[in-house]
Structure formats: C-alpha cells, structure tokens
Coordinates of C-alpha atoms in Angstrom, one line a residue:
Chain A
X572 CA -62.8 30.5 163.9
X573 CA -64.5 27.7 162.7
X574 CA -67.1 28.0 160.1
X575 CA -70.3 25.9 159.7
X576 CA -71.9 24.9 156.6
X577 CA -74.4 23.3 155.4
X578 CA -74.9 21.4 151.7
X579 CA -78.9 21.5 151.3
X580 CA -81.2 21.8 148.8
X581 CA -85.1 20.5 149.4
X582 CA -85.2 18.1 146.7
X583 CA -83.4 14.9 146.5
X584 CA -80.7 13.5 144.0
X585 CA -79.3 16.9 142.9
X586 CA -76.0 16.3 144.4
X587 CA -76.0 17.2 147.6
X588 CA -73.5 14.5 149.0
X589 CA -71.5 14.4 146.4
X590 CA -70.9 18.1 146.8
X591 CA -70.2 17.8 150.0
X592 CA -67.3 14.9 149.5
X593 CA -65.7 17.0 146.7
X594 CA -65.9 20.6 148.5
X595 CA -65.0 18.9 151.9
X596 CA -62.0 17.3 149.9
X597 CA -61.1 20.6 148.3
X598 CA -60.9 22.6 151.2
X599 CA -58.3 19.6 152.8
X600 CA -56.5 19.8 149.3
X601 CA -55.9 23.1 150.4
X602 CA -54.8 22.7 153.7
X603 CA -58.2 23.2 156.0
X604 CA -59.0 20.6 158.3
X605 CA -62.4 19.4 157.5
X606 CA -65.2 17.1 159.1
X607 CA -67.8 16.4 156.7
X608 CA -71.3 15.3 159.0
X609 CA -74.2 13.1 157.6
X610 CA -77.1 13.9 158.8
X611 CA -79.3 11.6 157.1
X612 CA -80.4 9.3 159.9
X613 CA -81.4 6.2 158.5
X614 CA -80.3 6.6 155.3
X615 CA -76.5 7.7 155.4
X616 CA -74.8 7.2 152.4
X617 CA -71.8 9.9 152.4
X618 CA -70.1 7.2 154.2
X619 CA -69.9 5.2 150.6
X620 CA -69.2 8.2 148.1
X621 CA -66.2 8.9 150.7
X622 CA -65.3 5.5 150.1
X623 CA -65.2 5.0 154.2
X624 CA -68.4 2.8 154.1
X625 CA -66.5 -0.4 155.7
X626 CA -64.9 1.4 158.6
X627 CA -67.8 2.7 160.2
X628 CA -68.0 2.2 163.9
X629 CA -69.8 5.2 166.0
X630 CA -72.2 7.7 164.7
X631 CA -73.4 10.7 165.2
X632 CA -76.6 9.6 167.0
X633 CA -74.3 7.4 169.0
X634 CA -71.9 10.3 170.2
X635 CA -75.3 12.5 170.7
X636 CA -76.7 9.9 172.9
X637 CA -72.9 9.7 174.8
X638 CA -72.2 6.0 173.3
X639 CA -69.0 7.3 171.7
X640 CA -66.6 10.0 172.3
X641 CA -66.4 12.4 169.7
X642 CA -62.7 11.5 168.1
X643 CA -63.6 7.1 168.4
X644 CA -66.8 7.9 166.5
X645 CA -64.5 10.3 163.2
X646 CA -63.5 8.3 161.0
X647 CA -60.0 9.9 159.3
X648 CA -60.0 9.7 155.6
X649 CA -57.0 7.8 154.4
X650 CA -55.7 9.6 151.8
X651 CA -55.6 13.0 153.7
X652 CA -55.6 12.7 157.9
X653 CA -57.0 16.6 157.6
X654 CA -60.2 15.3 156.1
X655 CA -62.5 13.1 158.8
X656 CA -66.2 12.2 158.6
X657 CA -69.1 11.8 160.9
X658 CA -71.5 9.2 159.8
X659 CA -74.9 9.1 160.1
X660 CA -76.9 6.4 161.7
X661 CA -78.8 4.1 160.1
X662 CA -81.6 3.8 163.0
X663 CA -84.8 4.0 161.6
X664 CA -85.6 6.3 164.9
X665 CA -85.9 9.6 163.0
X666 CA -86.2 11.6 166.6
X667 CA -82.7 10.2 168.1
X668 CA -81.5 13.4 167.0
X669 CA -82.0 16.1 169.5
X670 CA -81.5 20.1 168.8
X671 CA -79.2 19.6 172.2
X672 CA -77.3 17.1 171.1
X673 CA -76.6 18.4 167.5
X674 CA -75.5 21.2 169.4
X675 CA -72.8 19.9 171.3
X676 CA -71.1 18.1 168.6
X677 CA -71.1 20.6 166.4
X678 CA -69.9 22.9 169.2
X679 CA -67.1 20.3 169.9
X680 CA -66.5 19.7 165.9
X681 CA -65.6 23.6 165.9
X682 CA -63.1 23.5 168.5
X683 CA -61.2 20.4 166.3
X684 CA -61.8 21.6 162.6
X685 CA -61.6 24.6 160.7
X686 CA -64.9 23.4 158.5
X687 CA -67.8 21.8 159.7
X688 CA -69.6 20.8 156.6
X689 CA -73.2 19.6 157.1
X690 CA -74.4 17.3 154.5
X691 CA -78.6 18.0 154.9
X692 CA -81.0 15.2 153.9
X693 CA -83.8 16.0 151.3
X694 CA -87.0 17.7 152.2
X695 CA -87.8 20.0 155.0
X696 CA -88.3 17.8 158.0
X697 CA -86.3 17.2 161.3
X698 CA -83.2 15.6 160.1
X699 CA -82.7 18.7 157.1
X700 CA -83.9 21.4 160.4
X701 CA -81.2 20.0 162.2
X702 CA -78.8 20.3 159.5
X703 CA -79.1 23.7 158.8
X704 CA -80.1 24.7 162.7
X705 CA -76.7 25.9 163.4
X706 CA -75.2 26.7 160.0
X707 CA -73.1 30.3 159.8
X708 CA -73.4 29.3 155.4
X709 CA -75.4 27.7 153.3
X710 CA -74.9 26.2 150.0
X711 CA -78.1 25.4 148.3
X712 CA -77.3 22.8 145.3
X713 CA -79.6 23.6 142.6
X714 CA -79.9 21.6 138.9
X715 CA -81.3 23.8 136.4
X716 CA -84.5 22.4 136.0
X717 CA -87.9 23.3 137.8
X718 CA -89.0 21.2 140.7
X719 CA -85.4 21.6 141.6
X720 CA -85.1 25.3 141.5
X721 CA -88.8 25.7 143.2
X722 CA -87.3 23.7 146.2
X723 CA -84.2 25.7 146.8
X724 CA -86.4 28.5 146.8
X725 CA -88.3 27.3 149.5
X726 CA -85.2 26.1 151.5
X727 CA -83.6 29.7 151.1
X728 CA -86.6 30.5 152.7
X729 CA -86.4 28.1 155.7
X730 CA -82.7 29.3 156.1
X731 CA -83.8 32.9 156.4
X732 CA -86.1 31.6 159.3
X733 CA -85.7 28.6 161.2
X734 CA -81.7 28.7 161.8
X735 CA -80.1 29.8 164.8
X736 CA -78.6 33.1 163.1
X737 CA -81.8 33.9 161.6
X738 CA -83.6 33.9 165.1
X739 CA -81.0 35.8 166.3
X740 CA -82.0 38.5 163.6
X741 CA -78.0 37.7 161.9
X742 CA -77.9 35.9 158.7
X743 CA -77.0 32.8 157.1
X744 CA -74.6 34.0 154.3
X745 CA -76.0 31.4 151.6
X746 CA -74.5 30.7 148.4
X747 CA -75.7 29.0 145.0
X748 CA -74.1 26.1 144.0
X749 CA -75.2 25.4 140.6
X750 CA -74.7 20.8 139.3
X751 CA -75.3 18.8 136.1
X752 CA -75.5 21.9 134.3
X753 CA -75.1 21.2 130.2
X754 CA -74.0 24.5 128.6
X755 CA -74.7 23.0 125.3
X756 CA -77.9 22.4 125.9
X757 CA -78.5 25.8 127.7
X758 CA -77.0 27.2 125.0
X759 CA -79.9 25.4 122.6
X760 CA -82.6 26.7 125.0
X761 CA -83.2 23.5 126.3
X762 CA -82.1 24.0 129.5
X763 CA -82.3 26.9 132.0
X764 CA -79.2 29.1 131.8
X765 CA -77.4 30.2 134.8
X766 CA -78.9 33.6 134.2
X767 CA -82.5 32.3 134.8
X768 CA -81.9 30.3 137.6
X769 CA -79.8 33.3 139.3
X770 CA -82.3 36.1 138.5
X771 CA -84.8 33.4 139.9
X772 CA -83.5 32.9 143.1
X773 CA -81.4 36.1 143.8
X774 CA -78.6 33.9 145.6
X775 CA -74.8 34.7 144.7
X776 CA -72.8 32.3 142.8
X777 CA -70.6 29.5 144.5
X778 CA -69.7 28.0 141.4
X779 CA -70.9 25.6 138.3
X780 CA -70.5 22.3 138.2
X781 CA -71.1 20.8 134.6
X782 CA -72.8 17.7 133.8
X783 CA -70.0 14.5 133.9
X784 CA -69.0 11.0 133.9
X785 CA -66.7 11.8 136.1
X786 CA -69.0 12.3 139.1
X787 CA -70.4 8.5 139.0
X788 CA -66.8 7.5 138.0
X789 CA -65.4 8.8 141.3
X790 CA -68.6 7.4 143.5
X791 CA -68.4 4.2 141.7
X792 CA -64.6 4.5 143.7
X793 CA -65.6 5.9 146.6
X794 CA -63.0 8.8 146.1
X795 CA -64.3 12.2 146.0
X796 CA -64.5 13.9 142.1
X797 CA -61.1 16.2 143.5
X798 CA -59.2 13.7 144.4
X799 CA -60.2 10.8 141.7
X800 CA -59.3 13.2 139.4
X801 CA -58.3 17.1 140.1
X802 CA -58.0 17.9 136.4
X803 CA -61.5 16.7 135.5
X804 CA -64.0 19.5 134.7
X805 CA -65.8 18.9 137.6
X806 CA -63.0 18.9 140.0
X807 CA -61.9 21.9 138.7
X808 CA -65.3 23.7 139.1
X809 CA -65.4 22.3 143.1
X810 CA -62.3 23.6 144.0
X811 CA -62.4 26.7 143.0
X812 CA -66.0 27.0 144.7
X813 CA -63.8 25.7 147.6
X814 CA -61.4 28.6 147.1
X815 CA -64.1 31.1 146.5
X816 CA -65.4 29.6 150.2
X817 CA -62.3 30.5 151.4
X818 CA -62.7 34.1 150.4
X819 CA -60.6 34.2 147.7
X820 CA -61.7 35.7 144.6
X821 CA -62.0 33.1 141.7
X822 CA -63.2 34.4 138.4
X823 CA -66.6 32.1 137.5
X824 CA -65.9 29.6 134.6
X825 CA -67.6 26.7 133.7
X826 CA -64.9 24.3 133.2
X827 CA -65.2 22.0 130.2
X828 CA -63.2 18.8 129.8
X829 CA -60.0 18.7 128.0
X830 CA -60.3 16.1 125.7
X831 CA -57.3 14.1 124.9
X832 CA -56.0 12.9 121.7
X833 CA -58.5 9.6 121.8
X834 CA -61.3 11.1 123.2
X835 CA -61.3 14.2 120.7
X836 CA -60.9 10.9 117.8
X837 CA -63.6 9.1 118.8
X838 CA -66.0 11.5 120.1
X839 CA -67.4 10.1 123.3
X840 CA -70.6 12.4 123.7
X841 CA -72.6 13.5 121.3
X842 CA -75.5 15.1 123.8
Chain B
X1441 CA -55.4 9.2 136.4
X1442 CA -52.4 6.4 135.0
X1443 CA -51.5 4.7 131.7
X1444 CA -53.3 1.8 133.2
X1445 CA -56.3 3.0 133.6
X1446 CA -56.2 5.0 130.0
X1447 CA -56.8 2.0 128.3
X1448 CA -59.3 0.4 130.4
X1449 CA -62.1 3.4 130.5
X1450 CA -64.8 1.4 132.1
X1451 CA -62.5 0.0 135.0
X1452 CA -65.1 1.5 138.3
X1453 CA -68.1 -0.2 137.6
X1454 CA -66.9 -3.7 139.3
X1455 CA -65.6 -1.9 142.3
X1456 CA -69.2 0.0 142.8
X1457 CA -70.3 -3.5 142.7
X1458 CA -67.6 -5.0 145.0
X1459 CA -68.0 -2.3 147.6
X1460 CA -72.1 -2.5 147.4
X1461 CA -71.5 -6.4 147.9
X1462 CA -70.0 -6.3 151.1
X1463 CA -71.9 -3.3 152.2
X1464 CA -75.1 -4.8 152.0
X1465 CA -74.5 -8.4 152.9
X1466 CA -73.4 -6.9 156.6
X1467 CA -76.1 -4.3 156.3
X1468 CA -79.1 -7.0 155.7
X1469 CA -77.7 -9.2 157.8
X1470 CA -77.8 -6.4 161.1
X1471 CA -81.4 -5.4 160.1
X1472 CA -82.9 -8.8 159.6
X1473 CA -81.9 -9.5 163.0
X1474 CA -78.6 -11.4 162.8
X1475 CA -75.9 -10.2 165.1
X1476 CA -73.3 -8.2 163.9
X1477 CA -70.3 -10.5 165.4
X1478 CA -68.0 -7.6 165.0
X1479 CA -69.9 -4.7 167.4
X1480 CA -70.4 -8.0 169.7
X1481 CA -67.1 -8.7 169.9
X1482 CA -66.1 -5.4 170.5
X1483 CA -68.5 -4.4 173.6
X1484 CA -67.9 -7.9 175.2
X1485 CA -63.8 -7.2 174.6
X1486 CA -64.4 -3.7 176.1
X1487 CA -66.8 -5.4 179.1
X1488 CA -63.9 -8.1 179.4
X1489 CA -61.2 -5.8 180.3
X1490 CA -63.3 -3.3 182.3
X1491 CA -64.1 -6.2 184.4
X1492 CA -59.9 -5.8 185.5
X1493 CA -59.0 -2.3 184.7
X1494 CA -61.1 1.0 185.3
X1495 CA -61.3 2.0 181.5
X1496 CA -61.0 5.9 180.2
X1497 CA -63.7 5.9 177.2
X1498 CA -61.2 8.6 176.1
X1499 CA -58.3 6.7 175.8
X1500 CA -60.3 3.6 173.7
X1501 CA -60.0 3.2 170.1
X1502 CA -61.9 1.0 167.9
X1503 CA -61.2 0.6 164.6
X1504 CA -63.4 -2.0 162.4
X1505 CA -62.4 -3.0 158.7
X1506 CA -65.4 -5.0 156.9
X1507 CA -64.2 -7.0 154.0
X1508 CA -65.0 -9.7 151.8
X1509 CA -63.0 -12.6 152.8
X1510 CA -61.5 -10.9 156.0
X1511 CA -62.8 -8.2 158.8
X1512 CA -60.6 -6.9 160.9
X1513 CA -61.6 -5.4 164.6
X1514 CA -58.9 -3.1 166.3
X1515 CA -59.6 -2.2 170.1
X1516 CA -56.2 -0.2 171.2
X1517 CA -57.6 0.6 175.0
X1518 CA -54.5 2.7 176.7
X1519 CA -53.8 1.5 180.4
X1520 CA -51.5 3.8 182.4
X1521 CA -48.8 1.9 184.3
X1522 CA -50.0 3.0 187.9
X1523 CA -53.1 0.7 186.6
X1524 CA -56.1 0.6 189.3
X1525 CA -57.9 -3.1 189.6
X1526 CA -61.4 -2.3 189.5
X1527 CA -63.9 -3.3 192.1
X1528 CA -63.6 -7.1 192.4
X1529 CA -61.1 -7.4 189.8
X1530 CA -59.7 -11.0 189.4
X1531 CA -56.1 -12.3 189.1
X1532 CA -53.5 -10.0 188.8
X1533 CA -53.2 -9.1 184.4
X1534 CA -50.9 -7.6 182.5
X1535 CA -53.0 -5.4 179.9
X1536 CA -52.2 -4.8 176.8
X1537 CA -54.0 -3.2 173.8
X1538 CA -55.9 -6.1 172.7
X1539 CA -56.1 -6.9 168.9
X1540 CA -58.5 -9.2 167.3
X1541 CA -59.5 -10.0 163.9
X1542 CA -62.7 -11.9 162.9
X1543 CA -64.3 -12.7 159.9

C-alpha cells in the first residue's frame, strides 16, 4: 500500500526541498518507487534541486485541471527510472489548486508509486493545506533555532487538525526531522541540542542532518545530497531516515564527515 | 566523488550558474509576455495531426529539453495501424511519431 508523506515545516528555508530530493532519492536507492510532488504553485523550485528543471513540460495544476495525463506530466529522473517528479506550476493563480483535484492525483500517484512524497510550501495557507490534506506521515523539518522550532509546533498542530486522517479522528503518524544542526556548537551551548528541541515538541525522531557543504554542493548540481555523494555526512544521515521510514530500525547517529588525508592537513572549517 | 573532482573542490559553482542561466532566460522571457516557441510548437504539432488522426491523449508523449545553444522538443504520438481519419480529415497520411527540435 502506498504511503503518503508530506515534507513541511511552517517556516521557509529550513530545508524542506532539499529533504525531500535526498529522502525521495534514498528511498529509490533502496528499491521503492518514489514520486516526489511540488506543491509550491508559483514558486516551484524542487524541479532545480532535482536537477530536472529543463525538462519540465506538464504540472500538477495542469493534470488537475485535465491538460495532461498523469504519466506525460512525471517527469522520470535519469539516473534512477524508479524515482519521477511532479512539478509545480508556476501560475501566479494560487487557487488553481482544488481539494478535488489534489485528490485525484494523489489517488492516482498511489496506484503507480510506493511513496508519494509531498514537498509543502512555507506557511500555513492553501498551497501547504493542500499538501498535507491527504498525508498518512508527516515529517516536520525543524533547524534548531527558535522561530523555526515555534513554527513546527504550530504545523504539528495543523496536522493534528486540518488533514483528512485527523477529521476522520485517525492520525497523521508525524515524525521530526532535525537539518543544519552543528553538534559542536550545541555542544558549546550555542545552539539548541537535540534534547531541547525534542522535549519541546514531543515528536519522535526521523533523523539528524548536520550542518554541510555538501548540501549546496549537491543543489549547485542538481543531484540530490544521496546520490552526489552517498558517503557524505549528510547523505548518510538521509538514508538512514529513509530506512527508518521504511520501518527498519536504524540506531540514531549524527553522522560526521570523514575527513580525508588533505582535508584533515589543511583544516577546512574551523566553526 | 572522482580523482577529478578531488583536486578541483570548488568545481559546482559554474554549473549552478549555467543551469540558473538558461532557467531564467526561458522563465523571463514566458512571463514578460514572449511566447514560449517550444509549448507553441508542441500544441500546434499536436492540433496538426489531430486535424488527420483521432488522437489518444494517453498514448502522447512530450518530452522538452531546454538548453543553451540547442532545445529539443519530442512529441512521440502512437497511431494504431487500423488508424481512423477524423472528421474532414484531408489527404490520405502516413503518421508517424513526429520529432522536432527547435532552438
């Protein structure tokens, strides 16, 4: 049975699409067949951090609205056929996207894909609703720092409300997906540890993705962190949250990059 | 991650700004209102052959690839053999998957 998710968070820039590239990725590298969906109308950029940007020809307002057929408007990533996107449009018509339609593709994306990943826009109106309308998971990206941790608690709250599940009286199995954490300077007490921001929001763990150069590295290429490079720290901390989404049990590390012989000569950070 | 690219650490920037390059110059160019040749060229190539052949929108595919020098526009439209002229259809055609590249 497929499974829905959606990447969210409230506030903006925290990494929302490029955790949903590198966990849509993962879950290919491991053999699922993933569609990763923008829902950011007007301002779609998942499209570019996949590195898909000049093949887009349908979106998902235009297979809403009956434009396209479903499989003309995916776009099949071309380093692994299992992984496909849906890209967002870039009307400035916010309200294209209708509760109905959303419905139907995502009823039709579950009969094609084992994951259904939802990339959410920032904030709380339609397009991040929409998002999240029909999610069976969540995965709220938090940074440790304030404003960011004060939104995902108000989007945990939304997703205990205004989803499908929640009406029904189910619930949205949501999950804590922790970015640009720096355990040095946590360490120091100059950022929030994982332990505040846990015992803050009372959300289970997905995993920890630490701070790195990697990340812009990899969007600079438009190739997701996992595939640009699987042994980077921050690969290594998405697929094992992409393995723990599987249900497997994956003990929580914080992977740290392994310097090699230059890098530990020359120092490279000194944060 | 190759040997290559070991000694040449700060090798992704240029791409970012390739790739934004061509992104945008299509992307400013369909909101300032000049046509986007390609999505023309595809609905009148679509139109052009629906004009002579009842097309399934199932059995179309497009394909677009935006680049700097070159774009290229695939429309692969499958025609059974037992083909039915439409309405009005003109001369008697052959179809075959058309394939068109612009820039």
């Amino acid at each position: 049975m497929a499974k829905v998710v959606v990447v969210t968070s409230g506030k903006g820039g925290v990494g929302k699409t490029t955790s949903t590239a590198a966990l849509g990725a993962a879950l290919a590298q491991f053999g699922q067949n993933v569609v990763v969906v923008d829902f950011d109308v007007g301002l779609r950029n998942l499209d570019l951090v996949m590195g898909a940007e000049r093949r887009v020809v349908y979106d998902l307002i235009n297979v809403t609205q009956g434009i396209a057929k479903l499989p003309q408007a995916l776009i099949r990533d071309k380093r692994l056929e299992r992984l496909a996107l849906l890209p967002a449009s870039q009307t400035r018509d916010k309200d294209a996207l209708t509760e109905d339609g959303v419905a139907r593709v995502i009823n039709s994306l579950k009969q094609m894909f084992d994951w259904v990943i939802c990339d959410s826009p920032a904030g709380i109106e339609r397009g991040a609703t929409l998002a999240m309308r029909f999610a069976d998971t969540a995965i709220v990206v938090t940074n440790p720092e304030v404003s960011s941790v004060r939104d995902s608690d108000r989007i945990i709250g939304i997703l205990d409300a205004k989803t499908v599940k929640a009406e029904r009286g189910e619930r949205v199995d949501k999950h804590l997906l922790i970015s640009r954490y720096d355990p040095a300077r946590a360490a120091r007490g100059e950022m929030l540890s994982i332990d505040d921001v846990l015992d803050i929001l009372s959300t289970p763990l997905l995993g920890i993705i630490p701070e790195s150069e990697e990340v812009l590295r990899a969007s600079n290429l438009g190739s997701p962190v996992t595939f640009n490079n699987p042994s980077s720290a921050p690969a290594r901390a998405y697929l094992d949250a992409a393995r723990r989404l599987m249900g497997e049990e994956v003990e929580m590390t914080i992977p740290t990059e392994k310097q090699g012989f230059l890098g530990k000569l020359f120092g490279r950070r000194a944060a | 991650m190759n040997l290559f690219n070991l000694f040449r650490r700060q090798g992704t920037a240029p791409v970012a700004r390739d790739r934004l390059q061509i992104l945008l110059a299509y992307e400013r160019g369909s909101t300032r209102g000049a046509p986007d040749l390609l999505a023309i060229l595809r609905e009148e190539i679509l139109t052009a052959v629906g004009r002579h052949v009842e097309i399934d929108s199932n059995r179309v595919n497009v394909r677009m690839d935006r680049g700097d020098k070159v774009s290229t526009l695939e429309v692969d439209i499958e025609i059974p053999n037992t083909v039915r002229m439409a309405p009005g259809g003109g001369r008697r055609k052959r179809a075959v998957p058309a394939h068109r590249s612009a820039s």
